PDB file of C-alpha atoms in Angstrom:
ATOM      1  CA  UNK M   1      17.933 -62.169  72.212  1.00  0.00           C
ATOM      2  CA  UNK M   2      16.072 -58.928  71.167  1.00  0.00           C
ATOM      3  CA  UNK M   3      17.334 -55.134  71.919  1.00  0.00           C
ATOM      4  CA  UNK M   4      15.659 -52.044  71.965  1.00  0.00           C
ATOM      5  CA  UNK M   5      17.289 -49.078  69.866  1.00  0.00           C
ATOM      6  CA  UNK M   6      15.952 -45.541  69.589  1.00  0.00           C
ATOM      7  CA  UNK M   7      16.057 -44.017  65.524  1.00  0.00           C
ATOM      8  CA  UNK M   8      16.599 -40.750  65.453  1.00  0.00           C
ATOM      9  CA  UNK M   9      14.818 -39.514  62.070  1.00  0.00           C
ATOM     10  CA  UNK M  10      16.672 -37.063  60.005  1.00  0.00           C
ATOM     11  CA  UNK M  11      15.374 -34.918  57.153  1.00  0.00           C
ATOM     12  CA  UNK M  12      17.880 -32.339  57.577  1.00  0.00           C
ATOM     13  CA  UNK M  13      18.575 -29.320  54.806  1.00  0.00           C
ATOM     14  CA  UNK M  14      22.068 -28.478  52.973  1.00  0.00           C
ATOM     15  CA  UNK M  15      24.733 -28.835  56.005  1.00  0.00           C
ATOM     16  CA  UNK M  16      22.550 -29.779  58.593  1.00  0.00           C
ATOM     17  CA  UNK M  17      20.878 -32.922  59.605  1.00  0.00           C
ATOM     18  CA  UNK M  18      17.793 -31.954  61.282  1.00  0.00           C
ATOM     19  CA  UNK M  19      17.545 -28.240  60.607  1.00  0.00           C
ATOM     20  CA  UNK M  20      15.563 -26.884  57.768  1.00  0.00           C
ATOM     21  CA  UNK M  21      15.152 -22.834  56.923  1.00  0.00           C
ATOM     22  CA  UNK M  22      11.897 -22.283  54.517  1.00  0.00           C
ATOM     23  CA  UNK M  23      11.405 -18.666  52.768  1.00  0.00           C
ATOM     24  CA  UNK M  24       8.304 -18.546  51.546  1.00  0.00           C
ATOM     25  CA  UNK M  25       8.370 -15.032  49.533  1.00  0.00           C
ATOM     26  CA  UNK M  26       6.782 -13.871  46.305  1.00  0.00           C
ATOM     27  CA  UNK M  27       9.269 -13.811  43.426  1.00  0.00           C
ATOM     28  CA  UNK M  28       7.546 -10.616  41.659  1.00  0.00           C
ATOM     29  CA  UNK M  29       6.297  -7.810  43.170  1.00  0.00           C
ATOM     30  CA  UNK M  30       5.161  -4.217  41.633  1.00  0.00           C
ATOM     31  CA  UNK M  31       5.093  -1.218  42.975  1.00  0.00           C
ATOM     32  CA  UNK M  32       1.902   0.094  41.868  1.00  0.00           C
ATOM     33  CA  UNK M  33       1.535   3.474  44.187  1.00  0.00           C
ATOM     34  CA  UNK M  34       5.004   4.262  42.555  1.00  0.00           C
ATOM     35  CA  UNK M  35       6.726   5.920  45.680  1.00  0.00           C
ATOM     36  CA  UNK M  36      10.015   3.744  45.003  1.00  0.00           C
ATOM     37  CA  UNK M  37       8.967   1.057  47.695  1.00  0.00           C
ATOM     38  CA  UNK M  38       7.410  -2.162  47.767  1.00  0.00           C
ATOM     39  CA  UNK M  39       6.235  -3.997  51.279  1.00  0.00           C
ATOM     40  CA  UNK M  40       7.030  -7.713  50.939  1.00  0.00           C
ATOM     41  CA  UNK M  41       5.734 -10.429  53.308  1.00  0.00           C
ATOM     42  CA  UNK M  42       8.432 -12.553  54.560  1.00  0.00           C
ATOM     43  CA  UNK M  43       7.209 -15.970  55.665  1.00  0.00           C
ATOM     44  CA  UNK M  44       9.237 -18.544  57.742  1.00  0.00           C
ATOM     45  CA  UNK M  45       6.212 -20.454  59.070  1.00  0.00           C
ATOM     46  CA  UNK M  46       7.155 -23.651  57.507  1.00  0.00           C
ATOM     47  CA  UNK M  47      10.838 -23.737  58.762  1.00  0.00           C
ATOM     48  CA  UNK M  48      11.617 -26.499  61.270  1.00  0.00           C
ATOM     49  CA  UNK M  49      13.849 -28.943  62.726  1.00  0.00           C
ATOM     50  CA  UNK M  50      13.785 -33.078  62.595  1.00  0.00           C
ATOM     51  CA  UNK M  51      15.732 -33.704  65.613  1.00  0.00           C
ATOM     52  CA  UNK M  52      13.239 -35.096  68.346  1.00  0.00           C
ATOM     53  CA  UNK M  53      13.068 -33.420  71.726  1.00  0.00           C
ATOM     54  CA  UNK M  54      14.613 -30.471  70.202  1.00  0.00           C
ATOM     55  CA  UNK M  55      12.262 -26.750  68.701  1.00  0.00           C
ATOM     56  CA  UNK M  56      13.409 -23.611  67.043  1.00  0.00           C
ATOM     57  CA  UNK M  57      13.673 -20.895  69.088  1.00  0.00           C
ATOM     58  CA  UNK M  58      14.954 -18.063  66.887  1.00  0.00           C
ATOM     59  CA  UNK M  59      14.818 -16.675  63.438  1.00  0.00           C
ATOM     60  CA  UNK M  60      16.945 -13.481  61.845  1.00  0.00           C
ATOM     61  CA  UNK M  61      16.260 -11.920  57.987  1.00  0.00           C
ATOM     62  CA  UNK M  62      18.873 -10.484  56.405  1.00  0.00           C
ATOM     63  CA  UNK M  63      19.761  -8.987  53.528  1.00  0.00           C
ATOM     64  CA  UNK M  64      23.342  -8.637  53.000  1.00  0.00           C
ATOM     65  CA  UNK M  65      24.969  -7.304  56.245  1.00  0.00           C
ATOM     66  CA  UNK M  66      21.570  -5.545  57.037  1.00  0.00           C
ATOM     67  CA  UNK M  67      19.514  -7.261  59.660  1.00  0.00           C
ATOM     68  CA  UNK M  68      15.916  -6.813  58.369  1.00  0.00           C
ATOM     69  CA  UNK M  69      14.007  -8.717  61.898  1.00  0.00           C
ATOM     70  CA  UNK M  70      14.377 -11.514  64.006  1.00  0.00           C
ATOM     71  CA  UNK M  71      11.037 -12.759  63.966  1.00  0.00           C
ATOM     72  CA  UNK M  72       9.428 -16.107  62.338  1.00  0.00           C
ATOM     73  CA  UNK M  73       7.393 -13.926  59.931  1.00  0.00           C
ATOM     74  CA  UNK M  74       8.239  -9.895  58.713  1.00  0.00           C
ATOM     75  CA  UNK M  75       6.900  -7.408  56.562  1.00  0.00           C
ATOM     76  CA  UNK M  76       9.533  -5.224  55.273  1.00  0.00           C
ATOM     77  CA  UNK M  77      10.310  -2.124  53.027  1.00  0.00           C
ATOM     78  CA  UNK M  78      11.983  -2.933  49.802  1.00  0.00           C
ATOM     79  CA  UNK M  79      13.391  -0.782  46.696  1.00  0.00           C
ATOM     80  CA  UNK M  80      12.597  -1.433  43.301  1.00  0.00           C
ATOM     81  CA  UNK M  81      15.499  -3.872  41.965  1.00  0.00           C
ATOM     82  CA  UNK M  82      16.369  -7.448  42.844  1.00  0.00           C
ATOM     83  CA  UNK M  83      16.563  -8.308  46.282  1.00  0.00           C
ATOM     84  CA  UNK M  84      18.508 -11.851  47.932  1.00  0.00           C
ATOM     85  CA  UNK M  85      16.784 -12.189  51.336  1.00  0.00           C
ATOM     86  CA  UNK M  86      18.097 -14.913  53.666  1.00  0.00           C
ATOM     87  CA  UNK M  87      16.985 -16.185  56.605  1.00  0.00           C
ATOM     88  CA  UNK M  88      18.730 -17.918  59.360  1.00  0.00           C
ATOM     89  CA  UNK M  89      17.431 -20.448  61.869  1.00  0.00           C
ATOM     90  CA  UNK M  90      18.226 -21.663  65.651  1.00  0.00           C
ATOM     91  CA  UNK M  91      17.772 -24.799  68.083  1.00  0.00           C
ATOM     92  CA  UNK M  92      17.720 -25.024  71.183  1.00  0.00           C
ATOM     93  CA  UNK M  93      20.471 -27.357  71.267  1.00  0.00           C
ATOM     94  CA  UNK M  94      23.516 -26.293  73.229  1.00  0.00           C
ATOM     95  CA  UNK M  95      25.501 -25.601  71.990  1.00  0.00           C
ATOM     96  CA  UNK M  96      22.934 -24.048  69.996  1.00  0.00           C
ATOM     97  CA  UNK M  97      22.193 -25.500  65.814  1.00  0.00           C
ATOM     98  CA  UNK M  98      21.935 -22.411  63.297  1.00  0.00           C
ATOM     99  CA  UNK M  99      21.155 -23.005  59.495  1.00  0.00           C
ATOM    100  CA  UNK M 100      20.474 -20.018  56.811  1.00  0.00           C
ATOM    101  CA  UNK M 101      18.724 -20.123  53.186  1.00  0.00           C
ATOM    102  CA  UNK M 102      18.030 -17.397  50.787  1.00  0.00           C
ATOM    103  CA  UNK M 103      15.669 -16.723  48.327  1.00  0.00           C
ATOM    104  CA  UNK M 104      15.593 -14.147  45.398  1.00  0.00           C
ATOM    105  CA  UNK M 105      12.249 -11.704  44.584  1.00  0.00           C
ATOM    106  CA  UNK M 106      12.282  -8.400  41.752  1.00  0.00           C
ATOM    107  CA  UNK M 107      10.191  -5.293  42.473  1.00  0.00           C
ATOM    108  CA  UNK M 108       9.445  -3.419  39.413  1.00  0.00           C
ATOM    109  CA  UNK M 109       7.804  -0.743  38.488  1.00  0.00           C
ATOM    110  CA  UNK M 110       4.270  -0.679  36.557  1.00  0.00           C
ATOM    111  CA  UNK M 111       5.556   0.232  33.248  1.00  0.00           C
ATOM    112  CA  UNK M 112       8.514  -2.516  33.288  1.00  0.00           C
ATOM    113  CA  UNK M 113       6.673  -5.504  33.738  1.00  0.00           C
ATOM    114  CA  UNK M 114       6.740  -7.258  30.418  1.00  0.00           C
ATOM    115  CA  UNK M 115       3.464  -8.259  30.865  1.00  0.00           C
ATOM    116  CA  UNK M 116       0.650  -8.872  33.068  1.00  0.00           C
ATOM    117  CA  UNK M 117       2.062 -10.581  37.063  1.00  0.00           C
ATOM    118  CA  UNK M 118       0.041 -13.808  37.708  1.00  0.00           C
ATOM    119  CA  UNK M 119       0.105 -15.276  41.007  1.00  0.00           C
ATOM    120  CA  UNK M 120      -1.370 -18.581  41.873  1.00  0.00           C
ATOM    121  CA  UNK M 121      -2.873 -19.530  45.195  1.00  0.00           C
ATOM    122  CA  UNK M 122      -3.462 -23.135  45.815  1.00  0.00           C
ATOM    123  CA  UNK M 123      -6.640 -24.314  47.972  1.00  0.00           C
ATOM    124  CA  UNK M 124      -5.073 -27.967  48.645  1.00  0.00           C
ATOM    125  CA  UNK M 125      -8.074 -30.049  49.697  1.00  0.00           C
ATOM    126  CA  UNK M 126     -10.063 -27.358  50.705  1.00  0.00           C
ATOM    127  CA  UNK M 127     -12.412 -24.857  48.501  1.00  0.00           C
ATOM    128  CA  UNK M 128     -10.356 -22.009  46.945  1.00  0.00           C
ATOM    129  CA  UNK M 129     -13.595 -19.609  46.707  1.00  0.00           C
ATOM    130  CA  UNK M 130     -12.424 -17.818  50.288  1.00  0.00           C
ATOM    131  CA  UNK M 131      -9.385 -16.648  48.223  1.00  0.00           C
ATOM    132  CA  UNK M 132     -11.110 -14.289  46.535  1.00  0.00           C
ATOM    133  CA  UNK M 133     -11.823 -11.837  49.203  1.00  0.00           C
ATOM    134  CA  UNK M 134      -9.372 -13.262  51.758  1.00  0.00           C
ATOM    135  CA  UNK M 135      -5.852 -13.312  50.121  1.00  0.00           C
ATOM    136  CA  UNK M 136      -3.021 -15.341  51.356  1.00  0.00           C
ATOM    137  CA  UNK M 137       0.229 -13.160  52.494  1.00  0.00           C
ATOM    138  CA  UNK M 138       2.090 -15.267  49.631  1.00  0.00           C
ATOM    139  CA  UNK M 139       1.599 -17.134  46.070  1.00  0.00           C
ATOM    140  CA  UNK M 140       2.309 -20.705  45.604  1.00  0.00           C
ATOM    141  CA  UNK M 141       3.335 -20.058  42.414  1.00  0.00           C
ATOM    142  CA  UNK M 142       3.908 -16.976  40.471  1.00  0.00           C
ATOM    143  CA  UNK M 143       5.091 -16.256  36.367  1.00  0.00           C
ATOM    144  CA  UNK M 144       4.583 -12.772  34.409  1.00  0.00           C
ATOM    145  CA  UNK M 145       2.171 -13.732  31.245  1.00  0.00           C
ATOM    146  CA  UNK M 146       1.690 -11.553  27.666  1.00  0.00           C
ATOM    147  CA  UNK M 147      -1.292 -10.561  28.286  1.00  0.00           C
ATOM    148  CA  UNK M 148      -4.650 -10.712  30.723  1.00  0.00           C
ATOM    149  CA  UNK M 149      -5.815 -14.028  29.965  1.00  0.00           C
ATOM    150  CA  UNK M 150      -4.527 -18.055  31.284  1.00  0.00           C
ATOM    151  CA  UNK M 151      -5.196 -20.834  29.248  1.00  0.00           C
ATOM    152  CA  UNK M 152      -5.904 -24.368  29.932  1.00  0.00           C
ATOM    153  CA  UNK M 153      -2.537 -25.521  28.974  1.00  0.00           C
ATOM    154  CA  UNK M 154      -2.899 -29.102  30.514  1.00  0.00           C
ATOM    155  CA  UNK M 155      -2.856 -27.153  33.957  1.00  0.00           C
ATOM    156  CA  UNK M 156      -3.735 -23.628  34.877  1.00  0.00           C
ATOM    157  CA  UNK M 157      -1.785 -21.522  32.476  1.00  0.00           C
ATOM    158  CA  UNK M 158       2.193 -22.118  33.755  1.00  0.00           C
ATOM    159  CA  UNK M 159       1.201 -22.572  36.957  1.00  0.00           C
ATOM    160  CA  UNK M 160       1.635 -27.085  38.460  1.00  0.00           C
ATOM    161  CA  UNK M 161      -1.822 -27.068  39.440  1.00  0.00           C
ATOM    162  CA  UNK M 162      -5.437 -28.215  37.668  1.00  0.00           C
ATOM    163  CA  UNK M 163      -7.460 -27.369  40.045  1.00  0.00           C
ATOM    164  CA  UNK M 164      -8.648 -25.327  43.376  1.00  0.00           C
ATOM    165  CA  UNK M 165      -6.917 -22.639  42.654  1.00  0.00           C
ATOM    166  CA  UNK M 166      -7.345 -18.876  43.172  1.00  0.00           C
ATOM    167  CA  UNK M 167      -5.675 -16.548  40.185  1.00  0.00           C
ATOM    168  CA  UNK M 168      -4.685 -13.156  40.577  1.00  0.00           C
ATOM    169  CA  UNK M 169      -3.954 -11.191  37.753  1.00  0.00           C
ATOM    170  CA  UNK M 170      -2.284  -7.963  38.142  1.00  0.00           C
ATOM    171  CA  UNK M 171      -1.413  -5.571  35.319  1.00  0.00           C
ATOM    172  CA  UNK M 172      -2.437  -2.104  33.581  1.00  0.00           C
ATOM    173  CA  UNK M 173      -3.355  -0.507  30.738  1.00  0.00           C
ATOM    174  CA  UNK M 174      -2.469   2.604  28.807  1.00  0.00           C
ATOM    175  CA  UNK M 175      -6.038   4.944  27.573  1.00  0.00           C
ATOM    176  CA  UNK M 176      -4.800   7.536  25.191  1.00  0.00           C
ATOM    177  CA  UNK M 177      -8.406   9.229  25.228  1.00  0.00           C
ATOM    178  CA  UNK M 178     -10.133   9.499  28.211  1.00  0.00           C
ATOM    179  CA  UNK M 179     -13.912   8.631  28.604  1.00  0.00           C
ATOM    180  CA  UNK M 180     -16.124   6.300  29.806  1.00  0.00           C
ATOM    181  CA  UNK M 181     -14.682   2.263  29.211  1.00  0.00           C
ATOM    182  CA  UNK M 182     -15.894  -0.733  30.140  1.00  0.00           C
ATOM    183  CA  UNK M 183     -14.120  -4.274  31.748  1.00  0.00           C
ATOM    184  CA  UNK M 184     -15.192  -7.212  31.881  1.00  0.00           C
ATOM    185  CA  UNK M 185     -13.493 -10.814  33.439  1.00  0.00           C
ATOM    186  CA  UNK M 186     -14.915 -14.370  32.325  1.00  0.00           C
ATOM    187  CA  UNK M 187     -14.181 -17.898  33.166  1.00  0.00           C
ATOM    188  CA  UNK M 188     -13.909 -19.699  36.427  1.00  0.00           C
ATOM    189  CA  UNK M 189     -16.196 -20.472  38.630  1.00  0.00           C
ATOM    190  CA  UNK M 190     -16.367 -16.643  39.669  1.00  0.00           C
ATOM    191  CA  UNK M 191     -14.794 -13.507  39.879  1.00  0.00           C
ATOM    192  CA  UNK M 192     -13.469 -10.366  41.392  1.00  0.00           C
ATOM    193  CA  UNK M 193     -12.268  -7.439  39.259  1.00  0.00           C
ATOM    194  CA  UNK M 194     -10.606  -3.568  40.220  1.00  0.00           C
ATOM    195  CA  UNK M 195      -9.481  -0.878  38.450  1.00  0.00           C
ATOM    196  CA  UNK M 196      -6.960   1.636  39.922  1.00  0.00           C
ATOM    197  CA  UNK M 197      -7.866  -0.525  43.597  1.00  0.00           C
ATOM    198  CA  UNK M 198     -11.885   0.360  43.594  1.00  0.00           C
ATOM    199  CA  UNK M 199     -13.724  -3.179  42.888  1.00  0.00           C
ATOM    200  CA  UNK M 200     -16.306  -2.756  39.671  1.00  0.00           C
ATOM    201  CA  UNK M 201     -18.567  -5.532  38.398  1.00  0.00           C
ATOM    202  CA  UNK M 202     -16.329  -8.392  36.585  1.00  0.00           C
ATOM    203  CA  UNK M 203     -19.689  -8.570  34.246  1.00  0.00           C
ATOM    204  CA  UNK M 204     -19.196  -5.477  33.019  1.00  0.00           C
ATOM    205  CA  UNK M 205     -19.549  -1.570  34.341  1.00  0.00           C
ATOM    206  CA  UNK M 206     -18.740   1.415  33.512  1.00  0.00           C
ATOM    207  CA  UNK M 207     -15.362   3.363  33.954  1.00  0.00           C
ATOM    208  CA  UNK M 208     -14.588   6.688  33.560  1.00  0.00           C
ATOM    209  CA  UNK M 209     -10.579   7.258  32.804  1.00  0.00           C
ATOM    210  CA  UNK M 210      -8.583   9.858  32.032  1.00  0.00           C
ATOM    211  CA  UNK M 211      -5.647   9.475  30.005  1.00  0.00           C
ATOM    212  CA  UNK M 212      -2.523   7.745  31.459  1.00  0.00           C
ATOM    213  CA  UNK M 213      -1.618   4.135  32.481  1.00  0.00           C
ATOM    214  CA  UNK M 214      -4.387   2.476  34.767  1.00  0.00           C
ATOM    215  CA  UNK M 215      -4.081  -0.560  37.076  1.00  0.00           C
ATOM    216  CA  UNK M 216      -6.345  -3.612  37.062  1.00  0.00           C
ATOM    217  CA  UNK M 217      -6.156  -6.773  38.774  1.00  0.00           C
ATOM    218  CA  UNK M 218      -8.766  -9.297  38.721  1.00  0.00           C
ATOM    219  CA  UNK M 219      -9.144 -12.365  40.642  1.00  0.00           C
ATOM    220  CA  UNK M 220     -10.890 -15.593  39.498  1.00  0.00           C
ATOM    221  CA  UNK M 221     -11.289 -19.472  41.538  1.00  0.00           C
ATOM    222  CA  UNK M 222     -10.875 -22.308  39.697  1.00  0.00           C
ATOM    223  CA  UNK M 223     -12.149 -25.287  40.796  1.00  0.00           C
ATOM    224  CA  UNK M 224     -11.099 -27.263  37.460  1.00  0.00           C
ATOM    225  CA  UNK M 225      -9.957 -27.026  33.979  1.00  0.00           C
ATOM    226  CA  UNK M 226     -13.250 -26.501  33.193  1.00  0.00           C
ATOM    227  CA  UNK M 227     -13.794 -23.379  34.228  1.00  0.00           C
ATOM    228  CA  UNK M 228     -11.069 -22.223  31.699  1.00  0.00           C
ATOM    229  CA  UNK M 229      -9.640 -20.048  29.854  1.00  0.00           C
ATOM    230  CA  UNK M 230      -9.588 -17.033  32.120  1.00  0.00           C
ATOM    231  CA  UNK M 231      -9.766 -13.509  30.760  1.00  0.00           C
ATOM    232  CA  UNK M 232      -9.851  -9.634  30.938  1.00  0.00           C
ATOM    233  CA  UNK M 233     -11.478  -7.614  28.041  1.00  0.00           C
ATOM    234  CA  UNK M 234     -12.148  -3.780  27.934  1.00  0.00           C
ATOM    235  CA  UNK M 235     -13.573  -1.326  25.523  1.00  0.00           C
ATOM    236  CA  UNK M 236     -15.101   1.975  25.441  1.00  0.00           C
ATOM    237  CA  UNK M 237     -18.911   2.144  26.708  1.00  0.00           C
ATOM    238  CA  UNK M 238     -21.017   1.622  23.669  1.00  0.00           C
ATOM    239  CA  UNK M 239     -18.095  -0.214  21.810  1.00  0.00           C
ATOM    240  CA  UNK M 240     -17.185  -3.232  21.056  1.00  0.00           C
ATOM    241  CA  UNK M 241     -14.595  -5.405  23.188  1.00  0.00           C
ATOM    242  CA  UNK M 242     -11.004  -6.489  22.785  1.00  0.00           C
ATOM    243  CA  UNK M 243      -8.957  -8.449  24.679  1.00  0.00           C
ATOM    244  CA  UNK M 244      -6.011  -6.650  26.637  1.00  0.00           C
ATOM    245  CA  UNK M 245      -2.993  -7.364  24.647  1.00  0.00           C
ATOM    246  CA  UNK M 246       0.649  -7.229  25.747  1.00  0.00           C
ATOM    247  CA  UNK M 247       0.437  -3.696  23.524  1.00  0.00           C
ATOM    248  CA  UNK M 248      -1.977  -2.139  25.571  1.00  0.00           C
ATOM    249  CA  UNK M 249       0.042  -2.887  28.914  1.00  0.00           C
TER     250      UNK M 249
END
């Protein structure tokens, strides 16, 4: 004789069977207007539960003893320092499920990152060219590089992807004489480029700078590995070009 029996399907996170918190937050940020603050997007879209019948019905950040909001997604206020945001999850069960992860991000200043910030945005299946001018609250992956280029290094630069890909470079430069300088950003499939946040032409037009520090960031798609390397070079107008080494950041 046959029997019918119900499976309950499990999936569950850490201590829980069904319930699973996801952070999805940027692990570097910089805080490029330099008032001390940095606004981080805190995103628990993708947290859930497994147990059938049953939904998520609240959500609190914290960091520390501080309650930050008790909402699925935040954007918050954040010093410069390393931060350990967690965020806690709860059924509908009664009595009610509750389940908490945490996830660590640094917000530095312009001068102290040892390098140039690259965040990676991954398209999936679809085209990453919307990217450019459209960019997602969060990075899919994120490392600090030497300097303003990514090499093909069997995927994009550090990154886990080789292809469909939006990359967002985001660094600065130091101009000990001021003038008129020009930047330029090649490879991928196309571009996007600003200096101190007002877009110029990636192919190449003219800046006028005084002396100080300067911030650049400059976008490019990738739709394959053959579209690489990526890169940033600058000069002065009527000179010759260089690439933007880790000694000019």
């Amino acid at each position: 004789a046959s029997r019918q029996i119900t499976l309950l399907g499990s999936g569950g996170f850490a201590d829980d069977p069904f319930l699973h918190p996801v952070l999805e937050i940027d692990p570097v940020a910089v805080d490029y207007d330099e008032d001390g603050f940095e606004d981080i997007f805190l995103d628990g879209d993708d947290s859930h539960t497994h147990e059938p019948g049953r939904a998520l019905v609240g959500w609190e950040w914290t960091e520390g003893p501080t309650v930050i909001a008790s909402t699925e997604n935040a954007t918050a206020s954040f010093p410069i320092g390393s931060h350990t945001v967690c965020l806690e999850i709860f059924d509908d069960n009664a009595p009610q499920h509750s389940l908490s992860d945490c996830a660590d991000f640094d917000i530095y200043t312009p001068d102290a990152i040892p390098g140039v910030l690259a965040l990676y945005y991954y398209a999936g299946q679809a085209a990453p060219g919307p990217f450019l001018d459209s960019i997602p609250a969060n990075a899919d992956y994120a490392e600090v590089r030497a300097d303003m280029s990514v090499q093909d290094e069997g995927a994009i630069g550090g990154s886990p992807y080789s292809e469909s890909v939006m990359v967002r470079l985001q660094g600065s430069v130091a101009i000990d004489t001021a003038g008129d300088y020009v930047f330029v950003a090649t490879g991928g499939g196309d571009q996007r480029l600003e200096i101190n946040g007002s877009p110029v032409d990636p192919a190449g037009e003219i800046v006028t700078l005084g002396v100080g520090t300067h911030a650049i960031e400059a976008r490019f798609v990738v739709n394959d590995l053959q579209e690489m390397p990526l890169e940033v070079t600058y000069g002065p107008d009527a000179g010759n070009q260089g690439a933007i080494s880790g000694a000019d950041l």
